[in-house]
Amino acid sequence: DSGVTQTPKHLITATGQRVTLRCSPRSGDLSVYWYQQSLDQGLQFLIQYYNGEERAKGNILERFSAQQFPDLHSELNLSSLELGDSALYFCASSVDAVNSPLHFGNGTRLTVT
Amino acid sequence: AQTVTQSQPEMSVQEAETVTLSCTYDTSESDYYLFWYKQPPSRQMILVIRQEAYKQQNATENRFSVNFQKAAKSFSLKISDSQLGDAAMYFCAYRSPWGGGSEKLVFGKGTKLTVNP
């Protein structure tokens, strides 16, 4: 168990809908990362937060947004969902923003129908 | 931008044998971190081993070891005494320590390892 908790484990929704994925980092970790894993694109970095502030942004669509709250948990919001958004979404956390390894949660499997 | 290449989409090994997974990367930085992650069928991403580029000594974790060739930008993973539980997708990853948003993990496409009994 990595100590990173992601909910829900599975999510099935229709096109055009909006969903929220939640992540609780390991105790003591200040940095949270979101990754998308799809069959054709592999693991793609979406966004990173450190101690509540956005630190880095990757290939995140404008329909997607995220935030990290004062208690350090993070949420990834996906709106106007399309079939192509179906993927496994991982949250990871690390102690700091630069040097420490990332520890991943078990992911949220999103299926858009 | 850094890139990570895993040239072996699939590999197989007999139980108790040794297998080496290849990884190369492209960077202009002199200091960085390299990782191998394992993703079994459960889909969890598990950190296997970590290497700091400034360390010449190759990292080792039990049956897992790396061959880090900095000049060649190569970072291979050797699994000794392979076990059925080693069957998984293995991802090589690069991380820059320089901040400014460049410190995200960049992953290769992965190598699927099958362990035959």
PDB file of C-alpha atoms in Angstrom:
ATOM      1  CA  ASP A   1       0.000   0.000   0.000  1.00  0.00           C
ATOM      2  CA  SER A   2       1.550   3.284  -1.153  1.00  0.00           C
ATOM      3  CA  GLY A   3      -0.443   5.404   1.285  1.00  0.00           C
ATOM      4  CA  VAL A   4      -1.989   7.450  -1.533  1.00  0.00           C
ATOM      5  CA  THR A   5      -5.768   7.105  -1.616  1.00  0.00           C
ATOM      6  CA  GLN A   6      -7.843   7.685  -4.716  1.00  0.00           C
ATOM      7  CA  THR A   7     -11.612   7.644  -4.932  1.00  0.00           C
ATOM      8  CA  PRO A   8     -13.649   6.387  -6.617  1.00  0.00           C
ATOM      9  CA  LYS A   9     -11.971   3.278  -8.004  1.00  0.00           C
ATOM     10  CA  HIS A  10     -14.302   3.103 -10.971  1.00  0.00           C
ATOM     11  CA  LEU A  11     -16.501   5.686 -12.632  1.00  0.00           C
ATOM     12  CA  ILE A  12     -18.865   5.198 -15.547  1.00  0.00           C
ATOM     13  CA  THR A  13     -20.531   8.233 -17.014  1.00  0.00           C
ATOM     14  CA  ALA A  14     -21.963   9.581 -20.249  1.00  0.00           C
ATOM     15  CA  THR A  15     -20.524  11.994 -22.754  1.00  0.00           C
ATOM     16  CA  GLY A  16     -21.010  15.620 -21.843  1.00  0.00           C
ATOM     17  CA  GLN A  17     -21.047  14.964 -18.133  1.00  0.00           C
ATOM     18  CA  ARG A  18     -18.716  16.242 -15.406  1.00  0.00           C
ATOM     19  CA  VAL A  19     -16.899  14.159 -12.795  1.00  0.00           C
ATOM     20  CA  THR A  20     -14.585  14.796  -9.874  1.00  0.00           C
ATOM     21  CA  LEU A  21     -11.720  12.512  -8.918  1.00  0.00           C
ATOM     22  CA  ARG A  22     -10.304  12.763  -5.432  1.00  0.00           C
ATOM     23  CA  CYS A  23      -6.837  12.083  -4.076  1.00  0.00           C
ATOM     24  CA  SER A  24      -5.428  12.010  -0.560  1.00  0.00           C
ATOM     25  CA  PRO A  25      -1.622  12.069  -0.530  1.00  0.00           C
ATOM     26  CA  ARG A  26       0.609  10.116   1.817  1.00  0.00           C
ATOM     27  CA  SER A  27       0.939  11.621   5.244  1.00  0.00           C
ATOM     28  CA  GLY A  28       3.653  14.281   5.132  1.00  0.00           C
ATOM     29  CA  ASP A  29       3.731  14.607   1.350  1.00  0.00           C
ATOM     30  CA  LEU A  30       3.257  18.151   0.086  1.00  0.00           C
ATOM     31  CA  SER A  31       3.292  17.566  -3.646  1.00  0.00           C
ATOM     32  CA  VAL A  32       0.493  15.970  -5.659  1.00  0.00           C
ATOM     33  CA  TYR A  33       0.615  14.955  -9.311  1.00  0.00           C
ATOM     34  CA  TRP A  34      -2.074  13.808 -11.724  1.00  0.00           C
ATOM     35  CA  TYR A  35      -1.363  11.458 -14.600  1.00  0.00           C
ATOM     36  CA  GLN A  36      -3.576  10.006 -17.303  1.00  0.00           C
ATOM     37  CA  GLN A  37      -2.891   6.521 -18.622  1.00  0.00           C
ATOM     38  CA  SER A  38      -4.538   5.471 -21.849  1.00  0.00           C
ATOM     39  CA  LEU A  39      -3.692   2.601 -24.167  1.00  0.00           C
ATOM     40  CA  ASP A  40      -2.495   4.766 -27.030  1.00  0.00           C
ATOM     41  CA  GLN A  41      -0.852   7.639 -25.137  1.00  0.00           C
ATOM     42  CA  GLY A  42       0.820   5.855 -22.253  1.00  0.00           C
ATOM     43  CA  LEU A  43       1.331   7.784 -19.012  1.00  0.00           C
ATOM     44  CA  GLN A  44       0.782  11.475 -19.575  1.00  0.00           C
ATOM     45  CA  PHE A  45       1.512  14.123 -16.970  1.00  0.00           C
ATOM     46  CA  LEU A  46      -1.428  16.431 -16.375  1.00  0.00           C
ATOM     47  CA  ILE A  47      -0.628  18.749 -13.483  1.00  0.00           C
ATOM     48  CA  GLN A  48       1.354  19.128 -10.257  1.00  0.00           C
ATOM     49  CA  TYR A  49       0.566  20.976  -7.047  1.00  0.00           C
ATOM     50  CA  TYR A  50       2.901  21.748  -4.204  1.00  0.00           C
ATOM     51  CA  ASN A  51       1.546  22.856  -0.840  1.00  0.00           C
ATOM     52  CA  GLY A  52      -1.616  24.219  -2.400  1.00  0.00           C
ATOM     53  CA  GLU A  53      -0.032  26.010  -5.335  1.00  0.00           C
ATOM     54  CA  GLU A  54       0.057  24.899  -8.953  1.00  0.00           C
ATOM     55  CA  ARG A  55       3.660  24.095  -9.818  1.00  0.00           C
ATOM     56  CA  ALA A  56       3.669  22.509 -13.238  1.00  0.00           C
ATOM     57  CA  LYS A  57       1.187  21.909 -15.993  1.00  0.00           C
ATOM     58  CA  GLY A  58       1.446  19.254 -18.649  1.00  0.00           C
ATOM     59  CA  ASN A  59      -0.896  18.060 -21.357  1.00  0.00           C
ATOM     60  CA  ILE A  60      -4.039  18.999 -19.480  1.00  0.00           C
ATOM     61  CA  LEU A  61      -7.074  19.923 -21.539  1.00  0.00           C
ATOM     62  CA  GLU A  62      -8.953  23.138 -20.858  1.00  0.00           C
ATOM     63  CA  ARG A  63     -11.981  21.006 -19.962  1.00  0.00           C
ATOM     64  CA  PHE A  64      -9.963  19.610 -17.061  1.00  0.00           C
ATOM     65  CA  SER A  65      -9.069  21.469 -13.898  1.00  0.00           C
ATOM     66  CA  ALA A  66      -7.564  20.599 -10.570  1.00  0.00           C
ATOM     67  CA  GLN A  67      -6.816  22.054  -7.197  1.00  0.00           C
ATOM     68  CA  GLN A  68      -5.077  21.180  -3.962  1.00  0.00           C
ATOM     69  CA  PHE A  69      -6.835  22.102  -0.755  1.00  0.00           C
ATOM     70  CA  PRO A  70      -5.350  23.350   2.552  1.00  0.00           C
ATOM     71  CA  ASP A  71      -5.476  19.808   3.966  1.00  0.00           C
ATOM     72  CA  LEU A  72      -3.376  18.812   0.903  1.00  0.00           C
ATOM     73  CA  HIS A  73      -5.931  16.551  -0.703  1.00  0.00           C
ATOM     74  CA  SER A  74      -6.484  17.201  -4.386  1.00  0.00           C
ATOM     75  CA  GLU A  75      -9.351  16.975  -6.822  1.00  0.00           C
ATOM     76  CA  LEU A  76      -9.280  16.615 -10.587  1.00  0.00           C
ATOM     77  CA  ASN A  77     -12.389  17.880 -12.335  1.00  0.00           C
ATOM     78  CA  LEU A  78     -13.196  16.609 -15.815  1.00  0.00           C
ATOM     79  CA  SER A  79     -16.026  18.310 -17.690  1.00  0.00           C
ATOM     80  CA  SER A  80     -17.779  18.012 -21.055  1.00  0.00           C
ATOM     81  CA  LEU A  81     -16.527  14.447 -21.135  1.00  0.00           C
ATOM     82  CA  GLU A  82     -15.753  12.777 -24.442  1.00  0.00           C
ATOM     83  CA  LEU A  83     -15.274   9.114 -25.301  1.00  0.00           C
ATOM     84  CA  GLY A  84     -11.549   9.743 -25.604  1.00  0.00           C
ATOM     85  CA  ASP A  85     -11.323  10.771 -21.973  1.00  0.00           C
ATOM     86  CA  SER A  86     -11.821   7.151 -20.947  1.00  0.00           C
ATOM     87  CA  ALA A  87      -8.607   6.226 -19.174  1.00  0.00           C
ATOM     88  CA  LEU A  88      -6.979   5.362 -15.887  1.00  0.00           C
ATOM     89  CA  TYR A  89      -6.259   8.489 -13.877  1.00  0.00           C
ATOM     90  CA  PHE A  90      -3.461   8.276 -11.343  1.00  0.00           C
ATOM     91  CA  CYS A  91      -2.664  10.538  -8.480  1.00  0.00           C
ATOM     92  CA  ALA A  92       0.824  10.470  -7.017  1.00  0.00           C
ATOM     93  CA  SER A  93       2.446  12.287  -4.140  1.00  0.00           C
ATOM     94  CA  SER A  94       5.940  13.091  -2.973  1.00  0.00           C
ATOM     95  CA  VAL A  95       7.503  14.727   0.041  1.00  0.00           C
ATOM     96  CA  ASP A  96       8.893  17.660  -1.890  1.00  0.00           C
ATOM     97  CA  ALA A  97       8.485  19.108  -5.358  1.00  0.00           C
ATOM     98  CA  VAL A  98      11.808  18.089  -6.828  1.00  0.00           C
ATOM     99  CA  ASN A  99      13.924  15.341  -5.312  1.00  0.00           C
ATOM    100  CA  SER A 100      11.833  12.637  -3.733  1.00  0.00           C
ATOM    101  CA  PRO A 101      10.275   9.743  -5.634  1.00  0.00           C
ATOM    102  CA  LEU A 102       6.600   9.689  -6.541  1.00  0.00           C
ATOM    103  CA  HIS A 103       4.278   7.226  -4.856  1.00  0.00           C
ATOM    104  CA  PHE A 104       1.171   6.376  -6.808  1.00  0.00           C
ATOM    105  CA  GLY A 105      -2.378   5.638  -5.790  1.00  0.00           C
ATOM    106  CA  ASN A 106      -4.323   2.753  -7.298  1.00  0.00           C
ATOM    107  CA  GLY A 107      -5.959   4.972  -9.879  1.00  0.00           C
ATOM    108  CA  THR A 108      -9.506   5.793 -10.917  1.00  0.00           C
ATOM    109  CA  ARG A 109     -10.787   3.956 -13.961  1.00  0.00           C
ATOM    110  CA  LEU A 110     -13.012   6.354 -15.921  1.00  0.00           C
ATOM    111  CA  THR A 111     -15.282   4.994 -18.625  1.00  0.00           C
ATOM    112  CA  VAL A 112     -17.196   7.467 -20.758  1.00  0.00           C
ATOM    113  CA  THR A 113     -20.067   5.928 -22.741  1.00  0.00           C
TER     114      THR A 113
ATOM    115  CA  ALA B   1      12.238  18.308 -23.437  1.00  0.00           C
ATOM    116  CA  GLN B   2      13.408  15.028 -22.023  1.00  0.00           C
ATOM    117  CA  THR B   3      12.321  11.804 -23.660  1.00  0.00           C
ATOM    118  CA  VAL B   4      12.478   8.219 -22.465  1.00  0.00           C
ATOM    119  CA  THR B   5      12.584   5.264 -24.859  1.00  0.00           C
ATOM    120  CA  GLN B   6      11.927   1.635 -24.040  1.00  0.00           C
ATOM    121  CA  SER B   7      12.683  -0.294 -27.205  1.00  0.00           C
ATOM    122  CA  GLN B   8      11.288  -3.648 -26.057  1.00  0.00           C
ATOM    123  CA  PRO B   9       7.476  -3.644 -26.034  1.00  0.00           C
ATOM    124  CA  GLU B  10       7.467  -7.203 -24.699  1.00  0.00           C
ATOM    125  CA  MET B  11       9.935  -9.547 -23.030  1.00  0.00           C
ATOM    126  CA  SER B  12       9.669 -13.019 -21.570  1.00  0.00           C
ATOM    127  CA  VAL B  13      11.788 -14.963 -19.111  1.00  0.00           C
ATOM    128  CA  GLN B  14      11.748 -18.380 -17.525  1.00  0.00           C
ATOM    129  CA  GLU B  15      11.132 -18.565 -13.810  1.00  0.00           C
ATOM    130  CA  ALA B  16      14.420 -18.380 -11.845  1.00  0.00           C
ATOM    131  CA  GLU B  17      16.284 -16.928 -14.832  1.00  0.00           C
ATOM    132  CA  THR B  18      17.634 -13.396 -15.315  1.00  0.00           C
ATOM    133  CA  VAL B  19      16.202 -10.777 -17.648  1.00  0.00           C
ATOM    134  CA  THR B  20      17.324  -7.273 -18.577  1.00  0.00           C
ATOM    135  CA  LEU B  21      14.955  -4.515 -19.656  1.00  0.00           C
ATOM    136  CA  SER B  22      16.380  -1.643 -21.674  1.00  0.00           C
ATOM    137  CA  CYS B  23      15.814   2.074 -21.347  1.00  0.00           C
ATOM    138  CA  THR B  24      17.462   5.042 -22.992  1.00  0.00           C
ATOM    139  CA  TYR B  25      16.764   8.699 -22.426  1.00  0.00           C
ATOM    140  CA  ASP B  26      17.568  12.009 -23.986  1.00  0.00           C
ATOM    141  CA  THR B  27      18.564  15.006 -21.887  1.00  0.00           C
ATOM    142  CA  SER B  28      20.979  17.909 -21.874  1.00  0.00           C
ATOM    143  CA  GLU B  29      21.038  18.043 -18.084  1.00  0.00           C
ATOM    144  CA  SER B  30      23.921  16.728 -16.020  1.00  0.00           C
ATOM    145  CA  ASP B  31      21.975  15.955 -12.882  1.00  0.00           C
ATOM    146  CA  TYR B  32      18.691  14.076 -12.770  1.00  0.00           C
ATOM    147  CA  TYR B  33      16.905  11.056 -11.351  1.00  0.00           C
ATOM    148  CA  LEU B  34      15.937   7.816 -13.041  1.00  0.00           C
ATOM    149  CA  PHE B  35      13.344   5.321 -11.888  1.00  0.00           C
ATOM    150  CA  TRP B  36      11.839   1.979 -12.749  1.00  0.00           C
ATOM    151  CA  TYR B  37       8.187   1.474 -11.896  1.00  0.00           C
ATOM    152  CA  LYS B  38       6.286  -1.806 -12.070  1.00  0.00           C
ATOM    153  CA  GLN B  39       2.611  -2.026 -12.988  1.00  0.00           C
ATOM    154  CA  PRO B  40       1.136  -5.494 -12.353  1.00  0.00           C
ATOM    155  CA  PRO B  41      -2.321  -6.512 -13.614  1.00  0.00           C
ATOM    156  CA  SER B  42      -3.806  -4.818 -10.540  1.00  0.00           C
ATOM    157  CA  ARG B  43      -2.785  -1.542 -12.298  1.00  0.00           C
ATOM    158  CA  GLN B  44      -1.026  -0.162  -9.250  1.00  0.00           C
ATOM    159  CA  MET B  45       2.213   1.733 -10.001  1.00  0.00           C
ATOM    160  CA  ILE B  46       4.967   0.433  -7.745  1.00  0.00           C
ATOM    161  CA  LEU B  47       8.392   2.034  -7.391  1.00  0.00           C
ATOM    162  CA  VAL B  48      11.041  -0.617  -8.032  1.00  0.00           C
ATOM    163  CA  ILE B  49      14.325   1.248  -7.964  1.00  0.00           C
ATOM    164  CA  ARG B  50      15.804   4.743  -8.118  1.00  0.00           C
ATOM    165  CA  GLN B  51      19.124   6.091  -9.400  1.00  0.00           C
ATOM    166  CA  GLU B  52      20.633   9.533  -8.921  1.00  0.00           C
ATOM    167  CA  ALA B  53      22.708  10.563 -11.926  1.00  0.00           C
ATOM    168  CA  TYR B  54      25.509  11.989  -9.791  1.00  0.00           C
ATOM    169  CA  LYS B  55      26.078   8.583  -8.200  1.00  0.00           C
ATOM    170  CA  GLN B  56      28.366   6.321 -10.176  1.00  0.00           C
ATOM    171  CA  GLN B  57      27.399   3.254  -8.199  1.00  0.00           C
ATOM    172  CA  ASN B  58      24.516   1.306  -9.678  1.00  0.00           C
ATOM    173  CA  ALA B  59      21.438   1.036  -7.458  1.00  0.00           C
ATOM    174  CA  THR B  60      20.352  -2.358  -6.165  1.00  0.00           C
ATOM    175  CA  GLU B  61      17.181  -3.492  -4.427  1.00  0.00           C
ATOM    176  CA  ASN B  62      17.192  -7.203  -3.599  1.00  0.00           C
ATOM    177  CA  ARG B  63      16.789  -9.053  -6.941  1.00  0.00           C
ATOM    178  CA  PHE B  64      16.557  -5.812  -8.914  1.00  0.00           C
ATOM    179  CA  SER B  65      19.603  -3.901 -10.079  1.00  0.00           C
ATOM    180  CA  VAL B  66      20.337  -1.305 -12.702  1.00  0.00           C
ATOM    181  CA  ASN B  67      23.141  -0.726 -15.173  1.00  0.00           C
ATOM    182  CA  PHE B  68      23.436   3.044 -15.409  1.00  0.00           C
ATOM    183  CA  GLN B  69      25.616   4.269 -18.249  1.00  0.00           C
ATOM    184  CA  LYS B  70      25.502   8.071 -18.049  1.00  0.00           C
ATOM    185  CA  ALA B  71      27.560   8.806 -21.145  1.00  0.00           C
ATOM    186  CA  ALA B  72      25.432   6.473 -23.204  1.00  0.00           C
ATOM    187  CA  LYS B  73      22.236   7.735 -21.526  1.00  0.00           C
ATOM    188  CA  SER B  74      21.241   4.181 -20.803  1.00  0.00           C
ATOM    189  CA  PHE B  75      19.450   2.823 -17.740  1.00  0.00           C
ATOM    190  CA  SER B  76      18.672  -0.888 -17.908  1.00  0.00           C
ATOM    191  CA  LEU B  77      16.934  -2.972 -15.241  1.00  0.00           C
ATOM    192  CA  LYS B  78      18.148  -6.455 -14.401  1.00  0.00           C
ATOM    193  CA  ILE B  79      15.828  -8.853 -12.618  1.00  0.00           C
ATOM    194  CA  SER B  80      17.582 -11.877 -11.158  1.00  0.00           C
ATOM    195  CA  ASP B  81      15.936 -15.135 -10.116  1.00  0.00           C
ATOM    196  CA  SER B  82      12.701 -14.099 -11.828  1.00  0.00           C
ATOM    197  CA  GLN B  83       9.497 -14.984 -10.040  1.00  0.00           C
ATOM    198  CA  LEU B  84       5.950 -15.339 -11.304  1.00  0.00           C
ATOM    199  CA  GLY B  85       5.035 -12.230  -9.329  1.00  0.00           C
ATOM    200  CA  ASP B  86       7.480 -10.192 -11.405  1.00  0.00           C
ATOM    201  CA  ALA B  87       5.145 -10.424 -14.390  1.00  0.00           C
ATOM    202  CA  ALA B  88       4.046  -6.869 -15.048  1.00  0.00           C
ATOM    203  CA  MET B  89       4.452  -3.811 -17.202  1.00  0.00           C
ATOM    204  CA  TYR B  90       7.721  -2.036 -16.391  1.00  0.00           C
ATOM    205  CA  PHE B  91       8.126   1.680 -16.951  1.00  0.00           C
ATOM    206  CA  CYS B  92      11.346   3.633 -17.029  1.00  0.00           C
ATOM    207  CA  ALA B  93      11.029   7.257 -15.911  1.00  0.00           C
ATOM    208  CA  TYR B  94      13.156  10.401 -15.838  1.00  0.00           C
ATOM    209  CA  ARG B  95      12.919  13.310 -13.444  1.00  0.00           C
ATOM    210  CA  SER B  96      14.721  16.616 -13.579  1.00  0.00           C
ATOM    211  CA  PRO B  97      15.648  18.226 -10.255  1.00  0.00           C
ATOM    212  CA  TRP B  98      15.832  21.722 -11.609  1.00  0.00           C
ATOM    213  CA  GLY B  99      12.393  22.999 -10.757  1.00  0.00           C
ATOM    214  CA  GLY B 100      10.398  25.544 -12.665  1.00  0.00           C
ATOM    215  CA  GLY B 101       7.944  22.858 -13.580  1.00  0.00           C
ATOM    216  CA  SER B 102      10.463  20.548 -15.187  1.00  0.00           C
ATOM    217  CA  GLU B 103      10.565  18.138 -12.302  1.00  0.00           C
ATOM    218  CA  LYS B 104       7.641  16.013 -13.398  1.00  0.00           C
ATOM    219  CA  LEU B 105       8.220  12.339 -14.137  1.00  0.00           C
ATOM    220  CA  VAL B 106       8.532  11.548 -17.827  1.00  0.00           C
ATOM    221  CA  PHE B 107       7.707   7.931 -18.613  1.00  0.00           C
ATOM    222  CA  GLY B 108       8.676   5.556 -21.367  1.00  0.00           C
ATOM    223  CA  LYS B 109       5.994   3.526 -23.142  1.00  0.00           C
ATOM    224  CA  GLY B 110       6.687   0.459 -21.030  1.00  0.00           C
ATOM    225  CA  THR B 111       7.872  -3.134 -21.457  1.00  0.00           C
ATOM    226  CA  LYS B 112       5.493  -5.990 -20.753  1.00  0.00           C
ATOM    227  CA  LEU B 113       7.339  -8.772 -18.935  1.00  0.00           C
ATOM    228  CA  THR B 114       5.982 -12.302 -18.975  1.00  0.00           C
ATOM    229  CA  VAL B 115       7.417 -14.911 -16.591  1.00  0.00           C
ATOM    230  CA  ASN B 116       7.019 -18.496 -17.752  1.00  0.00           C
ATOM    231  CA  PRO B 117       6.851 -21.299 -15.160  1.00  0.00           C
TER     232      PRO B 117
END
